[in-house]
Short mmCIF file of C-alpha atoms in Angstrom, two decimals:
data_model
loop_
_atom_site.label_atom_id
_atom_site.label_comp_id
_atom_site.label_asym_id
_atom_site.label_seq_id
_atom_site.Cartn_x
_atom_site.Cartn_y
_atom_site.Cartn_z
CA MET E 2 0.00 0.00 0.00
CA ALA E 3 1.45 3.36 -1.03
CA GLU E 4 2.36 5.71 1.78
CA GLU E 5 1.01 9.24 1.78
CA LEU E 6 3.11 12.36 2.10
CA PRO E 7 2.80 13.40 5.75
CA GLU E 8 0.33 16.09 6.70
CA THR E 9 0.91 18.52 9.55
CA PRO E 10 -1.80 19.56 12.00
CA GLU E 11 -1.29 23.27 11.47
CA GLU E 12 -1.78 23.06 7.70
CA SER E 13 -4.82 21.98 5.73
CA PRO E 14 -4.93 20.51 2.19
CA GLU E 15 -6.39 23.77 0.90
CA GLU E 16 -3.24 25.80 1.67
CA PRO E 17 -0.88 26.57 -1.22
CA ILE E 18 1.97 24.17 -1.83
CA LYS E 19 4.57 26.91 -1.20
CA GLN E 20 3.51 26.87 2.46
CA ARG E 21 4.26 23.15 2.63
CA LYS E 22 8.00 23.32 2.21
CA ASN E 23 11.05 23.48 4.51
CA GLY E 24 11.16 19.68 4.67
CA LEU E 25 7.46 19.11 5.43
CA TYR E 26 7.02 17.51 2.01
CA PRO E 27 10.40 16.24 0.87
CA GLY E 28 10.76 16.36 -2.88
CA VAL E 29 7.98 18.89 -3.53
CA SER E 30 9.90 21.53 -5.41
CA ASP E 31 8.37 24.65 -6.88
CA GLU E 32 8.86 23.12 -10.29
CA LEU E 33 7.03 19.91 -9.37
CA ALA E 34 4.24 21.91 -7.76
CA GLU E 35 3.78 23.96 -10.90
CA SER E 36 3.89 20.86 -13.08
CA MET E 37 1.14 19.19 -11.06
CA LYS E 38 -1.19 22.16 -11.55
CA SER E 39 -1.53 21.83 -15.30
CA GLY E 40 -1.59 19.44 -18.21
CA TRP E 41 -4.72 17.59 -17.16
CA ALA E 42 -7.58 16.77 -19.54
CA ASP E 43 -11.12 17.98 -18.96
CA THR E 44 -12.94 14.99 -17.44
CA GLU E 45 -16.32 16.58 -16.73
CA LEU E 46 -19.09 14.05 -17.44
CA ARG E 47 -21.73 15.78 -19.53
CA ASP E 48 -24.05 12.95 -20.55
CA LEU E 49 -25.08 11.66 -17.13
CA GLU E 50 -28.55 10.25 -16.59
CA PRO E 51 -30.36 10.60 -13.25
CA ILE E 52 -30.12 7.66 -10.86
CA ALA E 53 -32.83 5.02 -11.26
CA GLN E 54 -34.66 6.00 -8.06
CA VAL E 55 -34.63 9.77 -8.59
CA ALA E 56 -38.45 9.96 -8.69
CA GLU E 57 -38.76 7.90 -5.51
CA THR E 58 -36.22 9.96 -3.56
CA ALA E 59 -38.00 13.14 -4.63
CA ALA E 60 -41.31 11.75 -3.33
CA ARG E 61 -39.66 10.82 -0.02
CA ARG E 62 -38.28 14.33 0.41
CA ALA E 63 -41.70 15.78 -0.40
CA ALA E 64 -43.26 13.66 2.36
CA LEU E 65 -40.56 14.81 4.76
CA SER E 66 -41.17 18.45 3.82
CA ALA E 67 -44.91 18.08 4.39
CA ARG E 68 -44.36 16.54 7.84
CA PHE E 69 -42.14 19.37 9.13
CA PRO E 70 -43.30 22.63 7.50
CA GLY E 71 -41.40 25.78 8.39
CA GLU E 72 -38.41 23.93 9.84
CA ARG E 73 -34.85 23.50 8.60
CA LEU E 74 -34.06 19.78 8.27
CA VAL E 75 -30.48 18.51 8.22
CA VAL E 76 -29.64 14.91 7.25
CA PRO E 77 -25.92 14.00 7.13
CA ALA E 78 -24.33 11.06 5.32
CA GLY E 79 -21.58 10.70 7.92
CA ASN E 80 -17.80 10.75 7.83
CA LEU E 81 -15.02 8.25 7.34
CA LYS E 82 -14.07 6.21 10.41
CA THR E 83 -10.52 5.13 11.18
CA ARG E 84 -9.88 1.41 11.10
CA SER E 85 -6.24 1.56 12.12
CA ASN E 86 -3.68 4.36 12.07
CA ASP E 87 -4.10 5.95 8.62
CA THR E 88 -6.55 3.47 7.08
CA ASP E 89 -10.32 3.84 7.13
CA TYR E 90 -13.26 1.48 7.13
CA PRO E 91 -15.16 1.28 3.83
CA PHE E 92 -17.70 4.08 3.95
CA ARG E 93 -21.43 3.45 4.09
CA ALA E 94 -23.70 6.49 4.12
CA SER E 95 -26.39 6.80 6.76
CA VAL E 96 -29.60 5.05 5.76
CA GLU E 97 -31.63 8.23 6.29
CA TYR E 98 -29.42 10.21 3.91
CA ALA E 99 -29.21 7.49 1.24
CA TYR E 100 -32.97 6.92 1.44
CA LEU E 101 -33.68 10.59 0.74
CA THR E 102 -30.99 11.28 -1.88
CA GLY E 103 -29.60 8.07 -3.41
CA ASN E 104 -26.13 9.52 -2.82
CA GLN E 105 -23.55 7.44 -0.93
CA THR E 106 -20.48 9.66 -0.54
CA GLU E 107 -18.87 10.61 2.74
CA ASP E 108 -19.35 14.07 4.26
CA GLY E 109 -22.52 14.72 2.24
CA VAL E 110 -25.42 16.55 3.91
CA LEU E 111 -28.99 17.05 2.72
CA VAL E 112 -30.56 20.31 3.89
CA LEU E 113 -34.21 21.24 3.48
CA GLU E 114 -34.52 24.97 4.12
CA PRO E 115 -38.05 26.24 4.82
CA THR E 116 -39.75 28.51 2.30
CA ALA E 117 -43.19 30.03 2.01
CA ASP E 118 -44.53 27.04 0.07
CA GLY E 119 -42.44 24.14 1.37
CA HIS E 120 -38.68 23.67 1.40
CA LYS E 121 -35.66 24.51 -0.73
CA GLU E 122 -33.56 21.36 -1.15
CA THR E 123 -29.76 21.37 -1.34
CA ILE E 124 -27.31 18.50 -1.26
CA TYR E 125 -23.97 19.59 0.15
CA LEU E 126 -20.99 17.59 -1.12
CA LEU E 127 -17.24 17.76 -1.51
CA PRO E 128 -16.48 19.18 -4.98
CA ARG E 129 -13.75 17.83 -7.26
CA SER E 130 -10.25 17.95 -5.78
CA ASP E 131 -8.53 21.29 -6.34
CA ARG E 132 -5.53 20.93 -8.65
CA GLU E 133 -4.44 24.52 -8.30
CA ASN E 134 -3.43 24.17 -4.65
CA GLY E 135 -2.33 20.52 -4.89
CA GLU E 136 -5.07 19.04 -2.72
CA PHE E 137 -5.80 16.34 -5.30
CA TRP E 138 -2.39 14.70 -4.85
CA LEU E 139 -1.08 15.97 -1.48
CA SER E 140 -4.13 15.18 0.66
CA GLY E 141 -4.76 11.61 1.72
CA GLN E 142 -8.37 12.10 0.58
CA GLY E 143 -7.40 13.73 -2.69
CA GLU E 144 -8.64 12.17 -5.89
CA LEU E 145 -5.24 10.82 -6.88
CA TRP E 146 -5.30 8.68 -3.72
CA VAL E 147 -8.94 7.62 -3.37
CA GLY E 148 -10.50 8.17 -6.79
CA ARG E 149 -12.47 10.73 -8.71
CA ARG E 150 -15.45 12.47 -7.13
CA HIS E 151 -18.42 13.79 -9.05
CA SER E 152 -18.42 17.52 -9.64
CA LEU E 153 -21.26 19.49 -8.12
CA THR E 154 -22.77 19.93 -11.60
CA GLU E 155 -22.63 16.19 -12.16
CA ALA E 156 -24.21 15.56 -8.78
CA GLU E 157 -27.14 17.82 -9.63
CA LYS E 158 -27.79 15.77 -12.77
CA LEU E 159 -27.53 12.45 -10.95
CA TYR E 160 -29.66 13.18 -7.89
CA GLY E 161 -32.01 15.89 -9.12
CA ILE E 162 -31.08 18.22 -6.26
CA PRO E 163 -29.15 21.53 -6.38
CA ALA E 164 -25.62 20.90 -5.06
CA SER E 165 -23.25 23.13 -3.07
CA ASP E 166 -19.84 22.86 -1.43
CA VAL E 167 -20.18 21.11 1.94
CA ARG E 168 -17.14 22.94 3.30
CA GLU E 169 -19.27 26.09 3.50
CA LEU E 170 -22.20 24.44 5.29
CA ALA E 171 -21.12 24.61 8.94
CA ASP E 172 -20.85 28.42 8.83
CA LYS E 173 -24.26 28.66 7.15
CA LEU E 174 -25.84 26.51 9.83
CA ARG E 175 -24.31 28.58 12.63
CA GLU E 176 -25.95 31.65 11.12
CA ALA E 177 -29.32 29.95 10.54
CA THR E 178 -32.41 31.15 12.35
CA GLY E 179 -35.68 29.45 13.12
CA PRO E 180 -36.42 25.84 14.15
CA VAL E 181 -33.91 23.19 13.09
CA ARG E 182 -33.85 19.40 13.28
CA VAL E 183 -30.85 17.17 12.57
CA VAL E 184 -30.40 13.41 12.29
CA ARG E 185 -27.85 12.76 15.01
CA GLY E 186 -24.98 10.34 15.31
CA TYR E 187 -23.34 10.69 11.91
CA ASP E 188 -21.50 14.01 11.64
CA ALA E 189 -20.08 15.61 14.79
CA GLY E 190 -19.02 18.76 12.93
CA ILE E 191 -22.52 19.43 11.63
CA GLU E 192 -24.03 18.73 15.05
CA ALA E 193 -21.55 21.13 16.68
CA ALA E 194 -22.63 23.90 14.30
CA LEU E 195 -26.22 23.38 15.49
CA THR E 196 -25.54 22.98 19.23
CA ASP E 197 -27.69 25.90 20.35
CA LYS E 198 -30.43 25.38 17.77
CA VAL E 199 -31.66 21.81 18.28
CA THR E 200 -33.09 19.62 21.02
CA ALA E 201 -32.80 15.87 21.48
CA GLU E 202 -36.57 15.44 21.60
CA ARG E 203 -37.21 17.25 18.33
CA ASP E 204 -34.35 15.48 16.59
CA GLU E 205 -35.71 12.12 17.74
CA GLU E 206 -39.05 12.95 16.13
CA LEU E 207 -37.22 13.42 12.81
CA ARG E 208 -35.41 10.09 13.19
CA VAL E 209 -38.63 8.27 14.07
CA PHE E 210 -40.45 9.75 11.07
CA LEU E 211 -37.74 8.64 8.68
CA SER E 212 -37.75 5.15 10.20
CA GLU E 213 -41.52 4.77 9.92
CA ALA E 214 -41.48 6.13 6.36
CA ARG E 215 -39.58 2.97 5.38
CA LEU E 216 -42.16 0.55 6.78
CA VAL E 217 -43.96 0.34 3.42
CA LYS E 218 -41.65 -0.14 0.44
CA ASP E 219 -42.22 1.42 -2.97
CA GLU E 220 -41.85 -0.53 -6.20
CA PHE E 221 -38.21 0.44 -6.63
CA GLU E 222 -37.38 -0.85 -3.16
CA ILE E 223 -39.22 -4.12 -3.71
CA GLY E 224 -37.30 -4.63 -6.93
CA GLU E 225 -33.99 -4.01 -5.17
CA LEU E 226 -34.88 -6.43 -2.38
CA GLN E 227 -35.70 -9.08 -4.95
CA LYS E 228 -32.30 -8.48 -6.61
CA ALA E 229 -30.63 -8.88 -3.23
CA VAL E 230 -32.48 -12.12 -2.56
CA ASP E 231 -31.73 -13.54 -6.01
CA SER E 232 -28.00 -12.91 -5.52
CA THR E 233 -28.24 -14.43 -2.05
CA VAL E 234 -29.77 -17.60 -3.48
CA ARG E 235 -26.80 -17.89 -5.83
CA GLY E 236 -24.48 -17.32 -2.88
CA PHE E 237 -26.04 -20.25 -1.01
CA GLU E 238 -25.57 -22.41 -4.08
CA ASP E 239 -21.91 -21.38 -4.18
CA VAL E 240 -21.48 -22.50 -0.58
CA VAL E 241 -23.04 -25.92 -1.10
CA LYS E 242 -20.68 -26.56 -4.02
CA VAL E 243 -17.59 -26.05 -1.83
CA LEU E 244 -18.61 -27.73 1.43
CA ASP E 245 -15.90 -30.34 0.88
CA LYS E 246 -13.28 -27.57 0.82
CA ALA E 247 -14.81 -25.98 3.91
CA GLU E 248 -14.43 -29.31 5.71
CA ALA E 249 -10.72 -29.15 4.96
CA THR E 250 -10.41 -25.60 6.32
CA SER E 251 -13.06 -23.92 8.52
CA GLU E 252 -16.27 -21.92 8.61
CA ARG E 253 -14.30 -19.04 7.12
CA TYR E 254 -14.19 -20.81 3.77
CA ILE E 255 -17.99 -20.63 3.77
CA GLU E 256 -17.97 -16.98 4.79
CA GLY E 257 -15.44 -16.11 2.11
CA THR E 258 -17.31 -18.01 -0.58
CA PHE E 259 -20.53 -16.14 0.11
CA PHE E 260 -18.68 -12.83 0.35
CA LEU E 261 -17.30 -13.29 -3.16
CA ARG E 262 -20.85 -13.47 -4.54
CA ALA E 263 -21.84 -10.39 -2.54
CA ARG E 264 -18.96 -8.33 -3.86
CA VAL E 265 -19.33 -9.49 -7.47
CA GLU E 266 -23.08 -8.91 -7.72
CA GLY E 267 -23.68 -6.31 -5.04
CA ASN E 268 -22.11 -3.74 -2.78
CA ASP E 269 -21.26 -5.97 0.17
CA VAL E 270 -22.87 -8.37 2.58
CA GLY E 271 -25.77 -6.71 4.37
CA TYR E 272 -24.49 -7.87 7.78
CA GLY E 273 -21.82 -10.14 9.19
CA THR E 274 -22.32 -13.61 7.72
CA ILE E 275 -23.23 -16.30 10.24
CA ALA E 276 -21.54 -19.51 9.08
CA ALA E 277 -22.22 -21.67 12.13
CA ALA E 278 -21.35 -25.35 11.95
CA GLY E 279 -22.15 -27.94 14.60
CA PRO E 280 -22.87 -26.50 18.06
CA HIS E 281 -21.99 -23.00 16.87
CA ALA E 282 -25.46 -22.97 15.29
CA CYS E 283 -26.83 -22.54 18.82
CA THR E 284 -25.10 -19.14 19.10
CA LEU E 285 -27.58 -16.77 17.48
CA HIS E 286 -25.07 -14.29 16.06
CA TRP E 287 -22.01 -16.49 15.54
CA VAL E 288 -19.81 -14.34 13.29
CA ARG E 289 -16.35 -15.48 14.37
CA ASN E 290 -16.65 -18.24 11.78
CA ASP E 291 -13.42 -19.88 12.85
CA GLY E 292 -14.72 -23.32 13.79
CA PRO E 293 -14.45 -26.69 12.08
CA VAL E 294 -16.89 -27.95 9.46
CA ARG E 295 -17.55 -31.65 10.04
CA SER E 296 -19.47 -34.27 8.10
CA GLY E 297 -22.49 -35.35 10.10
CA ASP E 298 -23.04 -31.90 11.62
CA LEU E 299 -25.44 -29.19 10.49
CA LEU E 300 -24.42 -25.86 8.99
CA LEU E 301 -26.59 -22.85 9.87
CA LEU E 302 -25.89 -20.24 7.20
CA ASP E 303 -27.51 -16.83 7.79
CA ALA E 304 -26.38 -14.43 5.08
CA GLY E 305 -27.55 -11.71 2.73
CA VAL E 306 -26.24 -9.79 -0.26
CA GLU E 307 -26.59 -6.01 -0.15
CA THR E 308 -27.29 -4.31 -3.48
CA HIS E 309 -25.46 -1.23 -4.74
CA THR E 310 -28.40 0.81 -3.47
CA TYR E 311 -28.03 -0.62 0.08
CA TYR E 312 -31.04 -2.98 0.11
CA THR E 313 -30.21 -6.28 1.78
CA ALA E 314 -31.55 -9.80 1.80
CA ASP E 315 -31.61 -11.83 5.04
CA VAL E 316 -31.93 -15.56 4.47
CA THR E 317 -31.11 -18.59 6.62
CA ARG E 318 -30.87 -22.24 5.74
CA THR E 319 -29.72 -25.08 7.98
CA LEU E 320 -27.97 -27.69 5.86
CA PRO E 321 -26.62 -31.18 6.59
CA ILE E 322 -22.93 -30.89 5.76
CA ASN E 323 -22.80 -34.40 4.30
CA GLY E 324 -26.04 -33.87 2.38
CA ARG E 325 -28.30 -36.03 4.59
CA PHE E 326 -30.16 -35.23 7.81
CA SER E 327 -29.85 -37.72 10.62
CA GLU E 328 -33.10 -38.87 12.23
CA VAL E 329 -32.91 -36.44 15.14
CA GLN E 330 -31.66 -33.57 12.93
CA LYS E 331 -34.61 -34.12 10.61
CA ARG E 332 -37.02 -34.20 13.57
CA VAL E 333 -35.84 -30.80 14.75
CA TYR E 334 -35.60 -29.38 11.23
CA ASP E 335 -39.12 -30.47 10.29
CA ALA E 336 -40.51 -28.89 13.44
CA VAL E 337 -38.90 -25.57 12.53
CA TYR E 338 -40.14 -25.89 8.95
CA ASP E 339 -43.71 -26.47 10.14
CA ALA E 340 -43.43 -23.49 12.46
CA GLN E 341 -42.20 -21.31 9.61
CA GLU E 342 -45.06 -22.48 7.40
CA ALA E 343 -47.52 -21.42 10.09
CA GLY E 344 -45.74 -18.08 10.47
CA ILE E 345 -45.71 -17.32 6.76
CA ALA E 346 -49.42 -18.21 6.50
CA ALA E 347 -50.13 -15.55 9.14
CA VAL E 348 -48.52 -12.78 7.07
CA ARG E 349 -51.38 -10.96 5.36
CA PRO E 350 -52.66 -7.38 4.96
CA GLY E 351 -54.79 -6.34 7.92
CA GLY E 352 -53.20 -8.94 10.17
CA LYS E 353 -51.31 -7.97 13.29
CA TYR E 354 -47.53 -7.83 13.06
CA ARG E 355 -47.25 -10.17 16.05
CA ASP E 356 -49.44 -12.86 14.47
CA PHE E 357 -46.68 -14.65 12.58
CA HIS E 358 -44.53 -14.86 15.70
CA ASP E 359 -47.38 -16.26 17.77
CA ALA E 360 -48.27 -18.83 15.11
CA ALA E 361 -44.69 -20.09 14.83
CA GLN E 362 -44.17 -20.21 18.58
CA ARG E 363 -47.29 -22.30 19.04
CA VAL E 364 -46.08 -24.97 16.61
CA LEU E 365 -42.65 -25.15 18.22
CA THR E 366 -44.21 -25.39 21.67
CA GLU E 367 -46.48 -28.21 20.55
CA ARG E 368 -43.42 -30.17 19.38
CA LEU E 369 -41.47 -29.53 22.56
CA VAL E 370 -44.40 -30.82 24.62
CA GLU E 371 -44.84 -33.79 22.27
CA TRP E 372 -41.16 -34.72 22.66
CA GLY E 373 -41.41 -34.49 26.43
CA LEU E 374 -38.86 -31.70 26.69
CA VAL E 375 -41.24 -29.42 28.58
CA GLU E 376 -44.33 -30.26 30.60
CA GLY E 377 -47.62 -29.22 29.01
CA PRO E 378 -50.29 -28.32 28.36
CA VAL E 379 -49.27 -26.08 25.47
CA GLU E 380 -51.27 -23.09 26.73
CA ARG E 381 -49.45 -23.20 30.06
CA VAL E 382 -46.05 -23.30 28.35
CA LEU E 383 -46.92 -20.36 26.11
CA GLU E 384 -48.34 -18.32 28.98
CA LEU E 385 -45.15 -18.77 31.00
CA GLY E 386 -42.87 -18.51 27.96
CA LEU E 387 -41.10 -21.74 28.89
CA GLN E 388 -40.47 -22.63 25.24
CA ARG E 389 -38.12 -19.67 24.97
CA ARG E 390 -35.31 -21.70 26.58
CA TRP E 391 -35.01 -23.31 23.13
CA THR E 392 -36.68 -20.81 20.74
CA LEU E 393 -34.80 -17.81 22.16
CA HIS E 394 -35.65 -14.99 19.74
CA GLY E 395 -38.47 -13.22 17.94
CA THR E 396 -39.66 -14.78 14.71
CA GLY E 397 -38.78 -11.91 12.38
CA HIS E 398 -38.25 -8.23 11.68
CA MET E 399 -38.71 -5.61 8.99
CA LEU E 400 -36.20 -5.67 6.14
CA GLY E 401 -34.88 -2.98 3.83
CA MET E 402 -31.83 -0.70 3.75
CA ASP E 403 -31.00 -1.98 7.22
CA VAL E 404 -31.15 -5.69 7.90
CA HIS E 405 -33.22 -4.79 10.98
CA ASP E 406 -35.03 -1.99 9.19
CA CYS E 407 -37.24 0.71 10.74
CA ALA E 408 -35.70 0.11 14.17
CA ALA E 409 -36.54 3.61 15.43
CA ALA E 410 -40.25 3.27 14.61
CA ARG E 411 -42.71 3.57 17.48
CA VAL E 412 -44.01 0.37 19.03
CA GLU E 413 -47.56 1.18 17.97
CA SER E 414 -46.44 1.58 14.35
CA TYR E 415 -44.27 -1.53 14.23
CA VAL E 416 -44.56 -4.48 16.62
CA ASP E 417 -48.05 -3.50 17.76
CA GLY E 418 -49.02 -2.40 14.27
CA THR E 419 -50.96 -3.86 11.36
CA LEU E 420 -49.43 -5.32 8.22
CA GLU E 421 -49.90 -3.45 4.94
CA PRO E 422 -49.12 -4.30 1.32
CA GLY E 423 -45.55 -3.26 0.55
CA MET E 424 -44.10 -4.26 3.91
CA VAL E 425 -41.20 -6.72 3.73
CA LEU E 426 -40.29 -8.81 6.74
CA THR E 427 -38.45 -11.96 7.67
CA VAL E 428 -40.04 -15.10 9.11
CA GLU E 429 -37.31 -17.05 10.91
CA PRO E 430 -38.27 -19.46 13.70
CA GLY E 431 -35.58 -21.60 15.27
CA LEU E 432 -34.84 -24.29 17.82
CA TYR E 433 -31.52 -24.33 19.64
CA PHE E 434 -30.37 -27.08 21.98
CA GLN E 435 -27.17 -25.89 23.61
CA ALA E 436 -24.33 -28.40 23.86
CA ASP E 437 -24.35 -28.12 27.67
CA ASP E 438 -28.14 -28.25 28.15
CA LEU E 439 -28.71 -31.12 30.58
CA THR E 440 -32.50 -30.71 30.45
CA VAL E 441 -32.71 -32.39 27.04
CA PRO E 442 -31.60 -35.87 25.92
CA GLU E 443 -28.01 -36.03 24.73
CA GLU E 444 -29.02 -36.68 21.12
CA TYR E 445 -30.47 -33.14 20.90
CA ARG E 446 -27.49 -31.31 22.38
CA GLY E 447 -25.53 -29.16 19.97
CA ILE E 448 -28.28 -29.06 17.34
CA GLY E 449 -29.38 -25.60 16.19
CA VAL E 450 -31.85 -25.03 13.35
CA ARG E 451 -33.19 -21.80 11.87
CA ILE E 452 -35.05 -21.31 8.58
CA GLU E 453 -35.53 -17.75 7.37
CA ASP E 454 -37.20 -16.23 4.33
CA ASP E 455 -37.97 -12.70 3.16
CA ILE E 456 -41.71 -12.14 2.82
CA LEU E 457 -43.49 -9.34 0.95
CA VAL E 458 -46.98 -8.44 2.12
CA THR E 459 -49.24 -8.21 -0.95
CA ALA E 460 -52.85 -7.15 -1.45
CA GLU E 461 -53.82 -10.82 -1.68
CA GLY E 462 -51.64 -12.17 1.12
CA ASN E 463 -47.88 -12.55 0.78
CA ARG E 464 -45.07 -13.52 -1.58
CA ASN E 465 -41.92 -15.32 -0.54
CA LEU E 466 -39.10 -13.40 -2.22
CA SER E 467 -36.65 -16.22 -1.42
CA GLU E 468 -38.85 -19.12 -2.52
CA ALA E 469 -36.21 -20.22 -5.05
CA LEU E 470 -34.15 -21.62 -2.18
CA PRO E 471 -35.51 -25.04 -1.05
CA ARG E 472 -36.86 -25.30 2.49
CA ARG E 473 -38.48 -28.70 3.05
CA SER E 474 -35.98 -31.26 4.37
CA ASP E 475 -36.32 -33.69 1.45
CA GLU E 476 -36.06 -30.82 -1.05
CA VAL E 477 -32.94 -29.54 0.69
CA GLU E 478 -31.28 -32.94 0.36
CA SER E 479 -32.20 -33.23 -3.32
CA TRP E 480 -31.01 -29.69 -4.00
CA MET E 481 -27.67 -30.37 -2.32
CA ASP E 482 -27.28 -33.57 -4.30
CA SER E 483 -27.89 -31.74 -7.58
CA LEU E 484 -25.26 -29.11 -6.79
CA LYS E 485 -22.61 -31.59 -5.68
CA GLY E 486 -23.22 -33.78 -8.70
#
């Protein structure tokens, strides 16, 4: 990795090169500085088309404007975060900002400034690197180091929003008058400029509104989620084809195999891949993925591809590593499958959000009582929640630009709410018998099973976006056979 020329704290990239001498930048002569200023072709992109979702982002901003008339609204993308020393984590813009603009670049800020008839929209971005003062090659974030940025003119064409230089925004916000709201937690500099103008309560109302706005997906979002799921299905197929290699290495071979699909067809994985073999499947968020992969054990693979527009799938399959379920593995798997079937059947417009969880939990409880693992009757077990020793978690969540989407929504709008067409959620019951659980027969210990699919609520009922991936135990075995053959 190339090493940058050192920067000094008292000098910024915008200062002229002549002020960066006396040994601060060895080798930067006046002649080199002058050479680097000129001789560059015009690279302005003049035939850009707007992004695919430009109409949808405009409609989202209009809804936001209508909800908060007369108020200045500030939505930052966020800044780069240091991974180690002088290297940064890959940047991912805040969901609120990306949802409203479609832009994904660091340091961006969307500002809606109140007017007599609504709001004036401006997207504040870093402009092209300045070649006159050397910023493009002397700054660690100059374009020579990290790649070309869109010009402000290009950005206006892409996103359908007037664009301005973000470096001027903090001063403008300090001078602003009237009520202001900001989405917190992404840009400390922007928040500092608004310290005396905002309140936590009012800012939380903005965050909640933007979370609840994502509960019902538009057609563009549904299409992106289907793309994410389709790529995820192919990623699961990739994994099955290399299980023999994973057995020779570790769970990380599985993680890496799926990641390749995510990076080739999408932006990234939507969350840390859970590649949990054997008893690791009983750890709900096992992301260390450093354990052995053994024939005769189960593999719980919980993974999702994230599209270039940030929409993620979230799918889980529990697979027999050698291609065949043992008798007890099949018993547990089939119970989870039946519970998921009951949960999916409960997903319908007008139904309560909690219905699919209750339906799945009832099936699992019936099986636990039937197997003698907990004393019935079923109603008693459900009332006391005794089944949760082995079911552990809720049966699903909203899905979208966050894997656990709409997390800031009010309880009455989400978990106590009613399902509507356009909502997308996961249905993912599971049974987990910990390796050290002495309350169950030894044959169950170390078995963990979860089956998860991404379900779209439709006007008629629901549609399983991930139905291309087999679920029934016999279908799973046949599918694995076909891929290994």
